XYZ file of C-alpha atoms in Angstrom:
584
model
C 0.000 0.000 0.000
C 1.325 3.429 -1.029
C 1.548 6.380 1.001
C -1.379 8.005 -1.077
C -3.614 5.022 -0.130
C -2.391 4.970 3.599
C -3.323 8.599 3.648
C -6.593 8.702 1.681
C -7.450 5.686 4.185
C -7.048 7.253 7.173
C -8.521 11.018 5.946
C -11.868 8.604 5.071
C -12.329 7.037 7.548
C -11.915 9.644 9.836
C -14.447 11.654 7.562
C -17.021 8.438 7.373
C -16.721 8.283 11.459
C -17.549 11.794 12.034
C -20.108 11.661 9.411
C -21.622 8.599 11.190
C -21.499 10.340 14.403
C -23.047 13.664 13.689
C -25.535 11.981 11.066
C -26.820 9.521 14.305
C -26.692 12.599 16.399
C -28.908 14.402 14.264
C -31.202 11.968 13.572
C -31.906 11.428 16.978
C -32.199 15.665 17.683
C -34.695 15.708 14.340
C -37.046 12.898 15.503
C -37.246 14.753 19.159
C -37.723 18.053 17.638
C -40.469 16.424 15.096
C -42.289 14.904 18.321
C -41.989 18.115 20.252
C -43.760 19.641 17.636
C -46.355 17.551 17.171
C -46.954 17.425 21.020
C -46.910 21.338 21.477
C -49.544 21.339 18.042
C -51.721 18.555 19.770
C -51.465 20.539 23.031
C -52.352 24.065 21.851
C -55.363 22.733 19.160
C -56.789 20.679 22.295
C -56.936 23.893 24.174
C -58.181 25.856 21.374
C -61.207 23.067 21.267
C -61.872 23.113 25.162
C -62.293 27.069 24.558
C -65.332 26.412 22.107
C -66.983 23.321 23.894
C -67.668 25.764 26.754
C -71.688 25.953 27.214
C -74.521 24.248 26.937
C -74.889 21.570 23.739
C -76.517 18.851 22.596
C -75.318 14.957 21.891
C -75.708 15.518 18.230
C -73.618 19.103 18.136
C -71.191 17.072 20.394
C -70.790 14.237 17.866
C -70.662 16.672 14.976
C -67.878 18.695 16.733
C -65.947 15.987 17.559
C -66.321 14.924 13.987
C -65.708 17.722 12.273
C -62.726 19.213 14.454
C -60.733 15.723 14.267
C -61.324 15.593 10.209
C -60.051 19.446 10.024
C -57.385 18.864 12.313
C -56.244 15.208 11.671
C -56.679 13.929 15.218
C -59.002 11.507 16.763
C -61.279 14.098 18.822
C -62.974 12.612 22.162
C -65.320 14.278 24.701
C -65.629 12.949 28.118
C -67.998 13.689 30.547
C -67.434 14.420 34.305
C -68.291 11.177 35.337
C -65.753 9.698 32.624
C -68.570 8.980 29.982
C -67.748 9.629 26.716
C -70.090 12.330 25.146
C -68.932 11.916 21.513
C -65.544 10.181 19.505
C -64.528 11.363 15.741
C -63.851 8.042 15.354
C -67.190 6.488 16.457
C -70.273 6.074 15.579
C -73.759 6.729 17.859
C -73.625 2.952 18.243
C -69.786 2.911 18.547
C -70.185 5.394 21.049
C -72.880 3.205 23.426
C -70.219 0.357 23.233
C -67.076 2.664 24.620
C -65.789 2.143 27.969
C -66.207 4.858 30.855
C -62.306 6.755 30.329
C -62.163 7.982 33.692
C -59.455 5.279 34.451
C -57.452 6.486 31.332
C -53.841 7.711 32.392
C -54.408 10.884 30.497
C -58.401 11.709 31.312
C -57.261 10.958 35.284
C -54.106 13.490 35.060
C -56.469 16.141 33.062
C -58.775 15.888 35.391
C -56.367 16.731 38.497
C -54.277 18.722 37.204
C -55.748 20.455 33.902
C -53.553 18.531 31.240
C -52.597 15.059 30.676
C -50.424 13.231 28.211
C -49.694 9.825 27.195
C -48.813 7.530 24.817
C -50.477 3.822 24.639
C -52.157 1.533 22.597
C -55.839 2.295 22.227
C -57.905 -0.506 23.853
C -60.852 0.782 21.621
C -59.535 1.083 18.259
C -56.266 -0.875 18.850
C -53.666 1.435 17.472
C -50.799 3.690 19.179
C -51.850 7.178 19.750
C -50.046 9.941 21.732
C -52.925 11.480 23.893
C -53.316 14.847 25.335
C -56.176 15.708 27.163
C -57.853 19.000 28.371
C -60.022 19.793 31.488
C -62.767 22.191 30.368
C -63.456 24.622 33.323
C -66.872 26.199 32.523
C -70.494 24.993 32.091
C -71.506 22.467 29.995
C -71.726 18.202 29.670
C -67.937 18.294 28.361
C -65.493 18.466 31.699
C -62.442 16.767 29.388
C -61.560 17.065 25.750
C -58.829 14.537 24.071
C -57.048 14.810 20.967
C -54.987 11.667 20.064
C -52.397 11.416 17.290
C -51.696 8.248 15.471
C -47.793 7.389 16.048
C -47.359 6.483 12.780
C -47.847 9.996 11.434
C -44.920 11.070 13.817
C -42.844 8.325 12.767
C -43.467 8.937 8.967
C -42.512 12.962 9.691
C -39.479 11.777 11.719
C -38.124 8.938 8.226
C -38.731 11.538 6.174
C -37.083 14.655 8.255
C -33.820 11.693 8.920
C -33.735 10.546 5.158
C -32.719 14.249 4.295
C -30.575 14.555 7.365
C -28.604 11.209 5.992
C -28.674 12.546 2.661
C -26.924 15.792 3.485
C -24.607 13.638 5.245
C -24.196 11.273 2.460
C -23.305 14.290 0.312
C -21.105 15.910 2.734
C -19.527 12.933 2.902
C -18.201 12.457 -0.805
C -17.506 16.042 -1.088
C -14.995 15.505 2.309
C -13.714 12.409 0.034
C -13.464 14.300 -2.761
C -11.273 17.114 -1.361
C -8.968 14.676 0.564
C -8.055 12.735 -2.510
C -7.144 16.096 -4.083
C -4.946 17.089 -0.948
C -3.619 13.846 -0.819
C -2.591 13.481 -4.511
C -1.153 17.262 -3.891
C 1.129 16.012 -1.246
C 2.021 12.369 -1.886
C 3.109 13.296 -5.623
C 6.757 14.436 -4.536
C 7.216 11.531 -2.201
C 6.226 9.375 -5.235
C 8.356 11.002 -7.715
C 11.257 10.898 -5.083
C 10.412 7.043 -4.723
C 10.949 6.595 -8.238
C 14.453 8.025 -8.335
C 15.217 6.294 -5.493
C 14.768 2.348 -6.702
C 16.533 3.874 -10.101
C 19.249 4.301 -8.063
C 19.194 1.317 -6.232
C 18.544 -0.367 -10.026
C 22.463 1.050 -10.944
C 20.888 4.698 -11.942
C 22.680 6.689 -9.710
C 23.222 9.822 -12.237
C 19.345 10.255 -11.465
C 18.314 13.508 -9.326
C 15.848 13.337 -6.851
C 13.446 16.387 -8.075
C 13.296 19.232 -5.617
C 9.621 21.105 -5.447
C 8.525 23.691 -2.512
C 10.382 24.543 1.087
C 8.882 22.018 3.143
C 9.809 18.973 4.799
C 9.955 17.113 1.300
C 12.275 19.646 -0.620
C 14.655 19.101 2.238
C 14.242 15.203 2.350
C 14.569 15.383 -1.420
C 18.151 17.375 -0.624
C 19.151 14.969 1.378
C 18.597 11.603 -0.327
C 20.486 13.670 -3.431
C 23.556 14.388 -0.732
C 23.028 10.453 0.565
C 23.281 9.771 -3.420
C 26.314 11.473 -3.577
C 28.144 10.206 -0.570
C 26.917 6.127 -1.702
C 28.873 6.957 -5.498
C 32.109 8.662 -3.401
C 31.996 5.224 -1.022
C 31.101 2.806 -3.670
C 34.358 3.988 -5.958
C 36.319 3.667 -2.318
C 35.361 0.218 -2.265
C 35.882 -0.723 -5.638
C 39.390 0.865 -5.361
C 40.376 -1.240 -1.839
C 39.204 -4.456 -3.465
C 41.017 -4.044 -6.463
C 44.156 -3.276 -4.026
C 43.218 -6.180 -2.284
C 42.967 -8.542 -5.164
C 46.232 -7.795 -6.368
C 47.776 -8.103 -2.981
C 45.991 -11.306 -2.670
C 47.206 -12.379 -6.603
C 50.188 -11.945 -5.502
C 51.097 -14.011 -2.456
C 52.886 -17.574 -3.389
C 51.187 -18.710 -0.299
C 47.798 -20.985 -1.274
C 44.894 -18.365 0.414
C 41.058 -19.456 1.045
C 38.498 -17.275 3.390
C 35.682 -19.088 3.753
C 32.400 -17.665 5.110
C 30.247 -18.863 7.936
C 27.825 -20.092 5.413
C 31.180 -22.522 4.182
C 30.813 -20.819 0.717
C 34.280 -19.505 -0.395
C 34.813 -15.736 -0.314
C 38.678 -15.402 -1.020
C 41.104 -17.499 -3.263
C 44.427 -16.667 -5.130
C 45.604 -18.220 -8.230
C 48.106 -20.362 -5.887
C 45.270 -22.283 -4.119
C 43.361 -22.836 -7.198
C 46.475 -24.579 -8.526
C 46.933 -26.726 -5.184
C 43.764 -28.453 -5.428
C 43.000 -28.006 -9.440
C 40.118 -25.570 -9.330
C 39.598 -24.441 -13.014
C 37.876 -20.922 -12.335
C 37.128 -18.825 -9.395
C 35.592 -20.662 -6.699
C 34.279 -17.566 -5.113
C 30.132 -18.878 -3.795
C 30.899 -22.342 -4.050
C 30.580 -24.473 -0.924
C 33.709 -25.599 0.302
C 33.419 -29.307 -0.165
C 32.753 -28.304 -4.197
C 36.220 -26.848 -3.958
C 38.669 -29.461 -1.563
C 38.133 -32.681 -1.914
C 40.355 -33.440 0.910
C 37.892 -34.873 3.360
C 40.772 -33.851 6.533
C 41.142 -30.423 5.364
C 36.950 -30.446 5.381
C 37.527 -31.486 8.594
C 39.840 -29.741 10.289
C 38.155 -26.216 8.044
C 35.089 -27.005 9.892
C 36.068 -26.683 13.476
C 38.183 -23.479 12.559
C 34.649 -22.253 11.380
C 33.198 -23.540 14.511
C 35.474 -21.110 16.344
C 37.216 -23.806 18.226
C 40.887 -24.036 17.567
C 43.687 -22.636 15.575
C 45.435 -25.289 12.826
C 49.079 -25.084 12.684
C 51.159 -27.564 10.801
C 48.900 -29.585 9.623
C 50.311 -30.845 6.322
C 48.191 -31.252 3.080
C 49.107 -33.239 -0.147
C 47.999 -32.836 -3.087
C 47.938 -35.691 -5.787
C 47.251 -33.766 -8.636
C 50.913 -31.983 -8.625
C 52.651 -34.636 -5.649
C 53.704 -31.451 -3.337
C 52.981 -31.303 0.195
C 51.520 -28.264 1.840
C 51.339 -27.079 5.785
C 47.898 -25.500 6.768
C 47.634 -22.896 8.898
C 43.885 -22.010 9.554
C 42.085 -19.329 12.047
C 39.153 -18.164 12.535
C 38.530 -14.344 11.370
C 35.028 -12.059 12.030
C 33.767 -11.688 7.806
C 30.628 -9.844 9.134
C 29.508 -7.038 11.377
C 28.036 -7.984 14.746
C 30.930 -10.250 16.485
C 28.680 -13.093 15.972
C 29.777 -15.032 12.581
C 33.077 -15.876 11.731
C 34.626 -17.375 9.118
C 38.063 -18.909 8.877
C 41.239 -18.084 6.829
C 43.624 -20.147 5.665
C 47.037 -20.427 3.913
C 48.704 -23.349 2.405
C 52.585 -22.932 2.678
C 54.299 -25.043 0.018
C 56.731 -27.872 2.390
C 57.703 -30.095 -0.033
C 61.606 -29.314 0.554
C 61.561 -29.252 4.463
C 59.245 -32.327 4.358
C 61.806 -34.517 1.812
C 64.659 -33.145 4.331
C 62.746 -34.527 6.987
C 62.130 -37.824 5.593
C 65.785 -38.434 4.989
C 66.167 -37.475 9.187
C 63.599 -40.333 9.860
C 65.236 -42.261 7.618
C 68.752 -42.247 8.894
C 67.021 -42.135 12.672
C 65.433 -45.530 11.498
C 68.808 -46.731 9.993
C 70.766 -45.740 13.034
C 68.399 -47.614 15.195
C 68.898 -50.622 13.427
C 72.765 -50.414 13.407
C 72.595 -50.279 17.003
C 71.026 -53.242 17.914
C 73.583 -55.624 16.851
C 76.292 -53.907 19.273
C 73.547 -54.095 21.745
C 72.740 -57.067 21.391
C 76.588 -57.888 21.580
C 76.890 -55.995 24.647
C 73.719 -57.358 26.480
C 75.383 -61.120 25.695
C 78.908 -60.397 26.871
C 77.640 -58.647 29.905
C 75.619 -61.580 30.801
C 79.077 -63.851 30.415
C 80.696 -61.896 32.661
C 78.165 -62.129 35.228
C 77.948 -65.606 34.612
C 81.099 -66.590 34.558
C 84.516 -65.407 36.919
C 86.095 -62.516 37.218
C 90.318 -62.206 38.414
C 88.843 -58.742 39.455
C 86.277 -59.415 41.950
C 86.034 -55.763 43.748
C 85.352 -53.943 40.521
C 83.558 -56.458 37.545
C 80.291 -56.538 38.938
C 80.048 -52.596 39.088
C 81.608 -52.194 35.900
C 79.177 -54.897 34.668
C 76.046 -52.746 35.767
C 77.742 -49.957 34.047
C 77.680 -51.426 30.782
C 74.415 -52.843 31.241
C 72.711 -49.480 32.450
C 74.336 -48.204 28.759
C 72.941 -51.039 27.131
C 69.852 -50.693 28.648
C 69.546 -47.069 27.642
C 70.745 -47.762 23.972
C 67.692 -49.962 24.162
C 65.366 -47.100 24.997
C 66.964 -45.086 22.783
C 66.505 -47.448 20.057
C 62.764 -47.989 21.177
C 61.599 -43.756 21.461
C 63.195 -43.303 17.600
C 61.647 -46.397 16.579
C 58.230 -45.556 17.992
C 58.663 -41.665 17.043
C 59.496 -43.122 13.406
C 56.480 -45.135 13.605
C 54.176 -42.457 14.981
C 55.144 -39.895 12.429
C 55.086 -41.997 9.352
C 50.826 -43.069 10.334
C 52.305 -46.646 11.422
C 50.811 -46.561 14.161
C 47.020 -47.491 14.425
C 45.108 -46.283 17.297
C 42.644 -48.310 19.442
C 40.124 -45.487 20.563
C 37.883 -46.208 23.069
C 36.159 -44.230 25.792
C 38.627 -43.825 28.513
C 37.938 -42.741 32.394
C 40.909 -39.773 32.105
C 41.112 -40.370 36.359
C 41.866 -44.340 36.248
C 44.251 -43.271 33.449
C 45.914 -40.449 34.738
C 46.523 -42.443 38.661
C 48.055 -45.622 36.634
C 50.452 -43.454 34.756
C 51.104 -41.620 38.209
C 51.686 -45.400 40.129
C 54.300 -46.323 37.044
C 56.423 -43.504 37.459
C 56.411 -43.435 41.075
C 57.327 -47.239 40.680
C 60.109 -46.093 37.929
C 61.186 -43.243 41.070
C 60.839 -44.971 44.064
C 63.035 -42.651 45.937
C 62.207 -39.541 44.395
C 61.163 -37.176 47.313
C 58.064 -35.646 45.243
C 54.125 -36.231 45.655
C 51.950 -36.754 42.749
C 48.250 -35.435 43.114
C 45.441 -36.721 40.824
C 42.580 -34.249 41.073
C 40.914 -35.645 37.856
C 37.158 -36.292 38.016
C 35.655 -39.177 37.834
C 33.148 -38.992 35.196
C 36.091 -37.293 33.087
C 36.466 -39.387 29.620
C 37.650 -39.057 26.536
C 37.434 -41.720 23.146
C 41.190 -42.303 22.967
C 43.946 -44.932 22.740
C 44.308 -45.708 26.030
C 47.526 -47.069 26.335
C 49.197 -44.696 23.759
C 47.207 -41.911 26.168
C 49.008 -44.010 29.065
C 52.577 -43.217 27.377
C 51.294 -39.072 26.790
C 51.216 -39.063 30.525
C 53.659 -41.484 31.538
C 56.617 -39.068 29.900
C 55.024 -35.661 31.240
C 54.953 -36.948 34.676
C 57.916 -38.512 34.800
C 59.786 -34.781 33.423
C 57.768 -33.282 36.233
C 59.126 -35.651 38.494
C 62.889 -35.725 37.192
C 63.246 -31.850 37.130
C 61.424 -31.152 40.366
C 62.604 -30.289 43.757
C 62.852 -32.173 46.872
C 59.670 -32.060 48.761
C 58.131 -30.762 45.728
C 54.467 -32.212 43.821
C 53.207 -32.702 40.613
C 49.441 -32.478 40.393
C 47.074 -33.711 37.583
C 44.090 -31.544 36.662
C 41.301 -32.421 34.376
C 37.856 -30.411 33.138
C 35.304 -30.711 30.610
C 34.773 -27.137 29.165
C 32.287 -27.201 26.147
C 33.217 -30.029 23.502
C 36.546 -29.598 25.079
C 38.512 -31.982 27.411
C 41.054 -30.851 28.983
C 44.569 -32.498 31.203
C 46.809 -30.304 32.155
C 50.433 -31.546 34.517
C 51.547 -28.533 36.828
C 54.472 -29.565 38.551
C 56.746 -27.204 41.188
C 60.221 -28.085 39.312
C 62.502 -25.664 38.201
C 60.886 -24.655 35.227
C 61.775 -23.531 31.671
C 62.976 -20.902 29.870
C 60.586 -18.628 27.575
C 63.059 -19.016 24.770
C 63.421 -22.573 24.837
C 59.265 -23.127 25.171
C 59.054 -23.028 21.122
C 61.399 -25.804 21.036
C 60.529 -27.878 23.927
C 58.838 -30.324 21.435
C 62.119 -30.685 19.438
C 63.725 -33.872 19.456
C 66.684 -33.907 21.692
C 66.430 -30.771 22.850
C 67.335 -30.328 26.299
C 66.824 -27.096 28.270
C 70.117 -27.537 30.368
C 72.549 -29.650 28.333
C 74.282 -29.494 31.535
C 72.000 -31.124 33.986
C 71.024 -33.247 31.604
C 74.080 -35.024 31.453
C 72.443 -36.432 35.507
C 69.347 -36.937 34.590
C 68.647 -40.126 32.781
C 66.277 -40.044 29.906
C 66.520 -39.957 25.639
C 65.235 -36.695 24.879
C 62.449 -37.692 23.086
C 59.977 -37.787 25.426
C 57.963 -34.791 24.562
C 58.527 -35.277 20.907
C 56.374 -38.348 21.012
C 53.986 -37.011 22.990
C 53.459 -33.878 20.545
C 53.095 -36.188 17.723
C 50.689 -38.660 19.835
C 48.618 -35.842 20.549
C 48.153 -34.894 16.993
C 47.648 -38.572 16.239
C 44.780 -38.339 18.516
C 43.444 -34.897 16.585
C 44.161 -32.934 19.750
C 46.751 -30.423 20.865
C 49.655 -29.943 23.583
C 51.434 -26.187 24.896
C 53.237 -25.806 27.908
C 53.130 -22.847 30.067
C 56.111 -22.064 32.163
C 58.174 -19.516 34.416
C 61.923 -19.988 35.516
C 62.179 -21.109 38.800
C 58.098 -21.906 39.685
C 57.511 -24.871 37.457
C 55.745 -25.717 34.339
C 52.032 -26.610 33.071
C 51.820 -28.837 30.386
C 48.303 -28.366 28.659
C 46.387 -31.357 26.630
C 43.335 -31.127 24.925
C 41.017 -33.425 22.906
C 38.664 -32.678 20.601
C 35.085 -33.219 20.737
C 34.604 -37.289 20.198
């Protein structure tokens, strides 16, 4: 509905209620006035008659009066004697008249009589219609003592239609013309807001070297200004636009690095050349749903709970068959729309092929060294046994120097296991068994084997896991996370110190985290703390038994599991080591 309509609407039917009103008001003010009238006519003609009936006069005279006044006036004349018998009727015959009931008991004869005038307005129990009576006492000589005049009701309700038909009519009339002139007033004003309509959905058609047409000084000249100055401003901002997206497609054609934003709807907003050539799009993928674009079911994935605003992805490596190069992921979520509320998620594809064939040949010749080992190992582990078999000249010193080279041997051996299950772990050897896990039984069997491994290591261990805490992992893979974070909290804690193991559930979340009270580490050497064979204090690491790839395994376990691990730490007050799982 246009404004003209919503105008003309409300100017008519505010015009058709006030003509409703007034026309009911005066109908009901011209049917009293029209029965006032006829009641101050009946009254003054029934005096007028009472005037001539005073005096001596016949029956006949009477009955001739009576007949003759209520033909001449229109009224049903009637003559009652003092004693309530009636003397002559205009609507009676002399036999009629014989028949009539004594109208002393008549509301109107009985008021005339005490007080000089009556009225009323009944149904006639002698001729059976509606009159409206008025009655006159005659105060003179003579038979007549009260003289009636009665007027048919339907003769005042005929005047009254007729005298409300042309009261309805005039309203009728007044009516259109109202109508009439508010359609013209309304056309008057509503034609700039329709031409300015117009102009405006041509400009938001493409028009905008349309005008809005100025007309007058009022309120719609000015609005008219201003949409032309809005106009104006939308053309300046619109080439501003255009002229940052074109910088930021060639910024984006540029980068070497394969870039996709993706929208919270998963439809692709933002791709470079070097993505479309990673996973052979053809054209611009921009509107497509992601899964049209990657067919990588892991990269859906792991996409999808970036979108869901739940993680970052680092180093999460991609390969594509079409060209045989391996890419790293890096994903994060990033607000794409006003309001805080939807997010989408970025991502870059950062071309590893190099670093990962470099890092193959380091598994390689960690799984090659590992094998070359065992032999002497196996050589030492044989001769040892001889020797504490057999005799020794040397009895003081062979059975220490025995231990010696059997607490070598025996940590060749665990060297030679941690690279051969780190091998196996990062080349996808190794099959997990997942299974929902009570994360308190867990963590309290991991925290009886090291105190087992330790048995005189003056530290507590404190599982404050609940019990209802679970998770769907490998369990005894899960064990071995645990089994090397407690045992480095134990190993590079204090005397009298603890290690405590926290769990909570927050959201899809799971979360362990080991705090212990140990010396803690360095903030430059938390970035590395993952690293094979790194060791904090090359030092003090020379007392503390262990291969150094403790936390490298339980990195890549972790990510095996699709979860994450970070440490926080300060020098001197301990360290936190942080796991979390994702939803199951």
């Amino acid at each position: 509905m246009t404004v003209r309509h919503k105008l003309l609407a409300v100017l008519v039917v505010t015009a058709l209620v006030t003509s409703v009103v007034l026309a009911v008001g005066a109908v009901q003010l011209v049917r009293d006035a029209v029965r006032d009238r006829y009641t101050e006519r009946i009254a003054a003609e029934t005096r007028l008659l009472a005037a001539w009936l005073v005096g001596e006069r016949s029956a006949s005279e009477l009955q001739e009066f009576a007949v003759l006044s209520g033909d001449r006036l229109g009224y049903r004349v009637t003559l009652i004697a003092d004693d309530g018998k009636v003397l002559a009727d205009s609507s009676q015959d002399e036999a009629g008249l014989a028949r009539m009931e004594n109208h002393s008991g008549r509301p109107e004869v009985r008021q005339a009589m005490l007080e000089g005038t009556g009225d009323s307005e009944r149904l006639s129990d002698t001729t059976g219609t509606r009159y409206l009576y008025h009655a006159v006492r005659v105060d003179g000589p003579g038979p007549v003592r009260i003289v009636r005049a009665a007027l048919t009701t339907y003769q005042v309700e005929r005047a009254q239609l007729r005298y409300a038909g042309l009261v309805v009519l005039v309203a009728v009339v007044a009516l259109a013309l109202l109508c009439t002139a508010a359609y013209l007033a309304v056309r008057r004003l509503s034609k700039p807001l329709e031409i300015m309509t117009a102009a405006a959905e041509r400009a938001a058609g493409g028009d905008l070297g349309v005008d809005v047409p100025r007309t007058g000084g009022d309120e719609i000249a000015r609005m008219a200004e201003s949409v032309n100055r809005m106009k104006s401003a939308l053309v300046r901002k619109i080439e501003d636009v255009d002229a940052e997206r074109r910088l930021l497609a060639s910024v984006v054609s540029g980068i070497k690095e394969g870039l996709l934003l993706i929208g919270p709807d998963r439809r692709v907003r933002v791709s470079n050349e070097s993505f479309r050539r990673i996973f052979g799009v053809a054209s611009d993928p921009e509107g497509l749903l992601l899964a049209e674009v990657v067919r990588n079911p892991e990269v859906n994935r792991e996409l999808d709970v970036v979108l869901a605003g739940h993680a970052e992805i680092r180093e999460m490596v991609v390969r594509s068959p079409e060209t045989g190069r391996s890419f790293e992921l890096h994903a994060a979520p990033v607000q794409v729309e006003p309001g805080g509320r939807s997010s989408g998620a970025l991502a870059l594809f950062f071309d590893i092929t190099r670093l990962e064939a470099l890092e193959n040949v380091r598994q390689e010749f960690v799984a090659n060294v590992s094998h070359e080992l065992r032999t002497p190992l196996t050589s030492i582990r044989a001769f040892v046994e001889t020797l504490l078999e057999g005799g020794l000249d040397d009895v003081e010193n062979r059975e220490r120097f025995l231990r010696i080279v059997q607490r070598h041997a025996d940590y060749m051996g665990e060297l030679i296991d941690d690279l051969t299950d780190l091998s196996r772990i990062e080349t996808g050897a190794v099959v997990l068994e997942r299974a929902p896990v009570p994360l308190c039984e867990l963590a309290r069997d991991a925290a009886a084997r090291v105190l087992h491994r330790h048995p005189a290591a003056r530290v507590e261990i404190h599982v404050d896991v609940p019990e209802s805490l679970s998770a769907r992992i490998d369990r005894r893979r899960m064990g071995q996370v645990l089994v090397n974070l407690i045992d480095n909290a134990v190993k590079f804690n204090r005397p009298g110190g603890e290690v405590r193991v926290v769990g909570e559930h927050e959201g899809d979340v799971v979360r362990l985290e080991v705090r212990d009270s140990g010396i803690g580490i360095p903030s430059e050497s938390l970035e590395r703390i993952f690293n094979r064979f790194y060791r904090v204090d090359k030092a003090r690491s020379k007392d503390v038994p262990g291969t150094g790839l403790g936390l490298a395994i339980v990195k890549h376990l972790m990510r095996l599991h699709g979860g994450s691990v970070r440490v926080r730490s300060e020098l001197g007050r301990g360290s936190t080591f942080v796991l979390e799982f994702p939803p199951a």
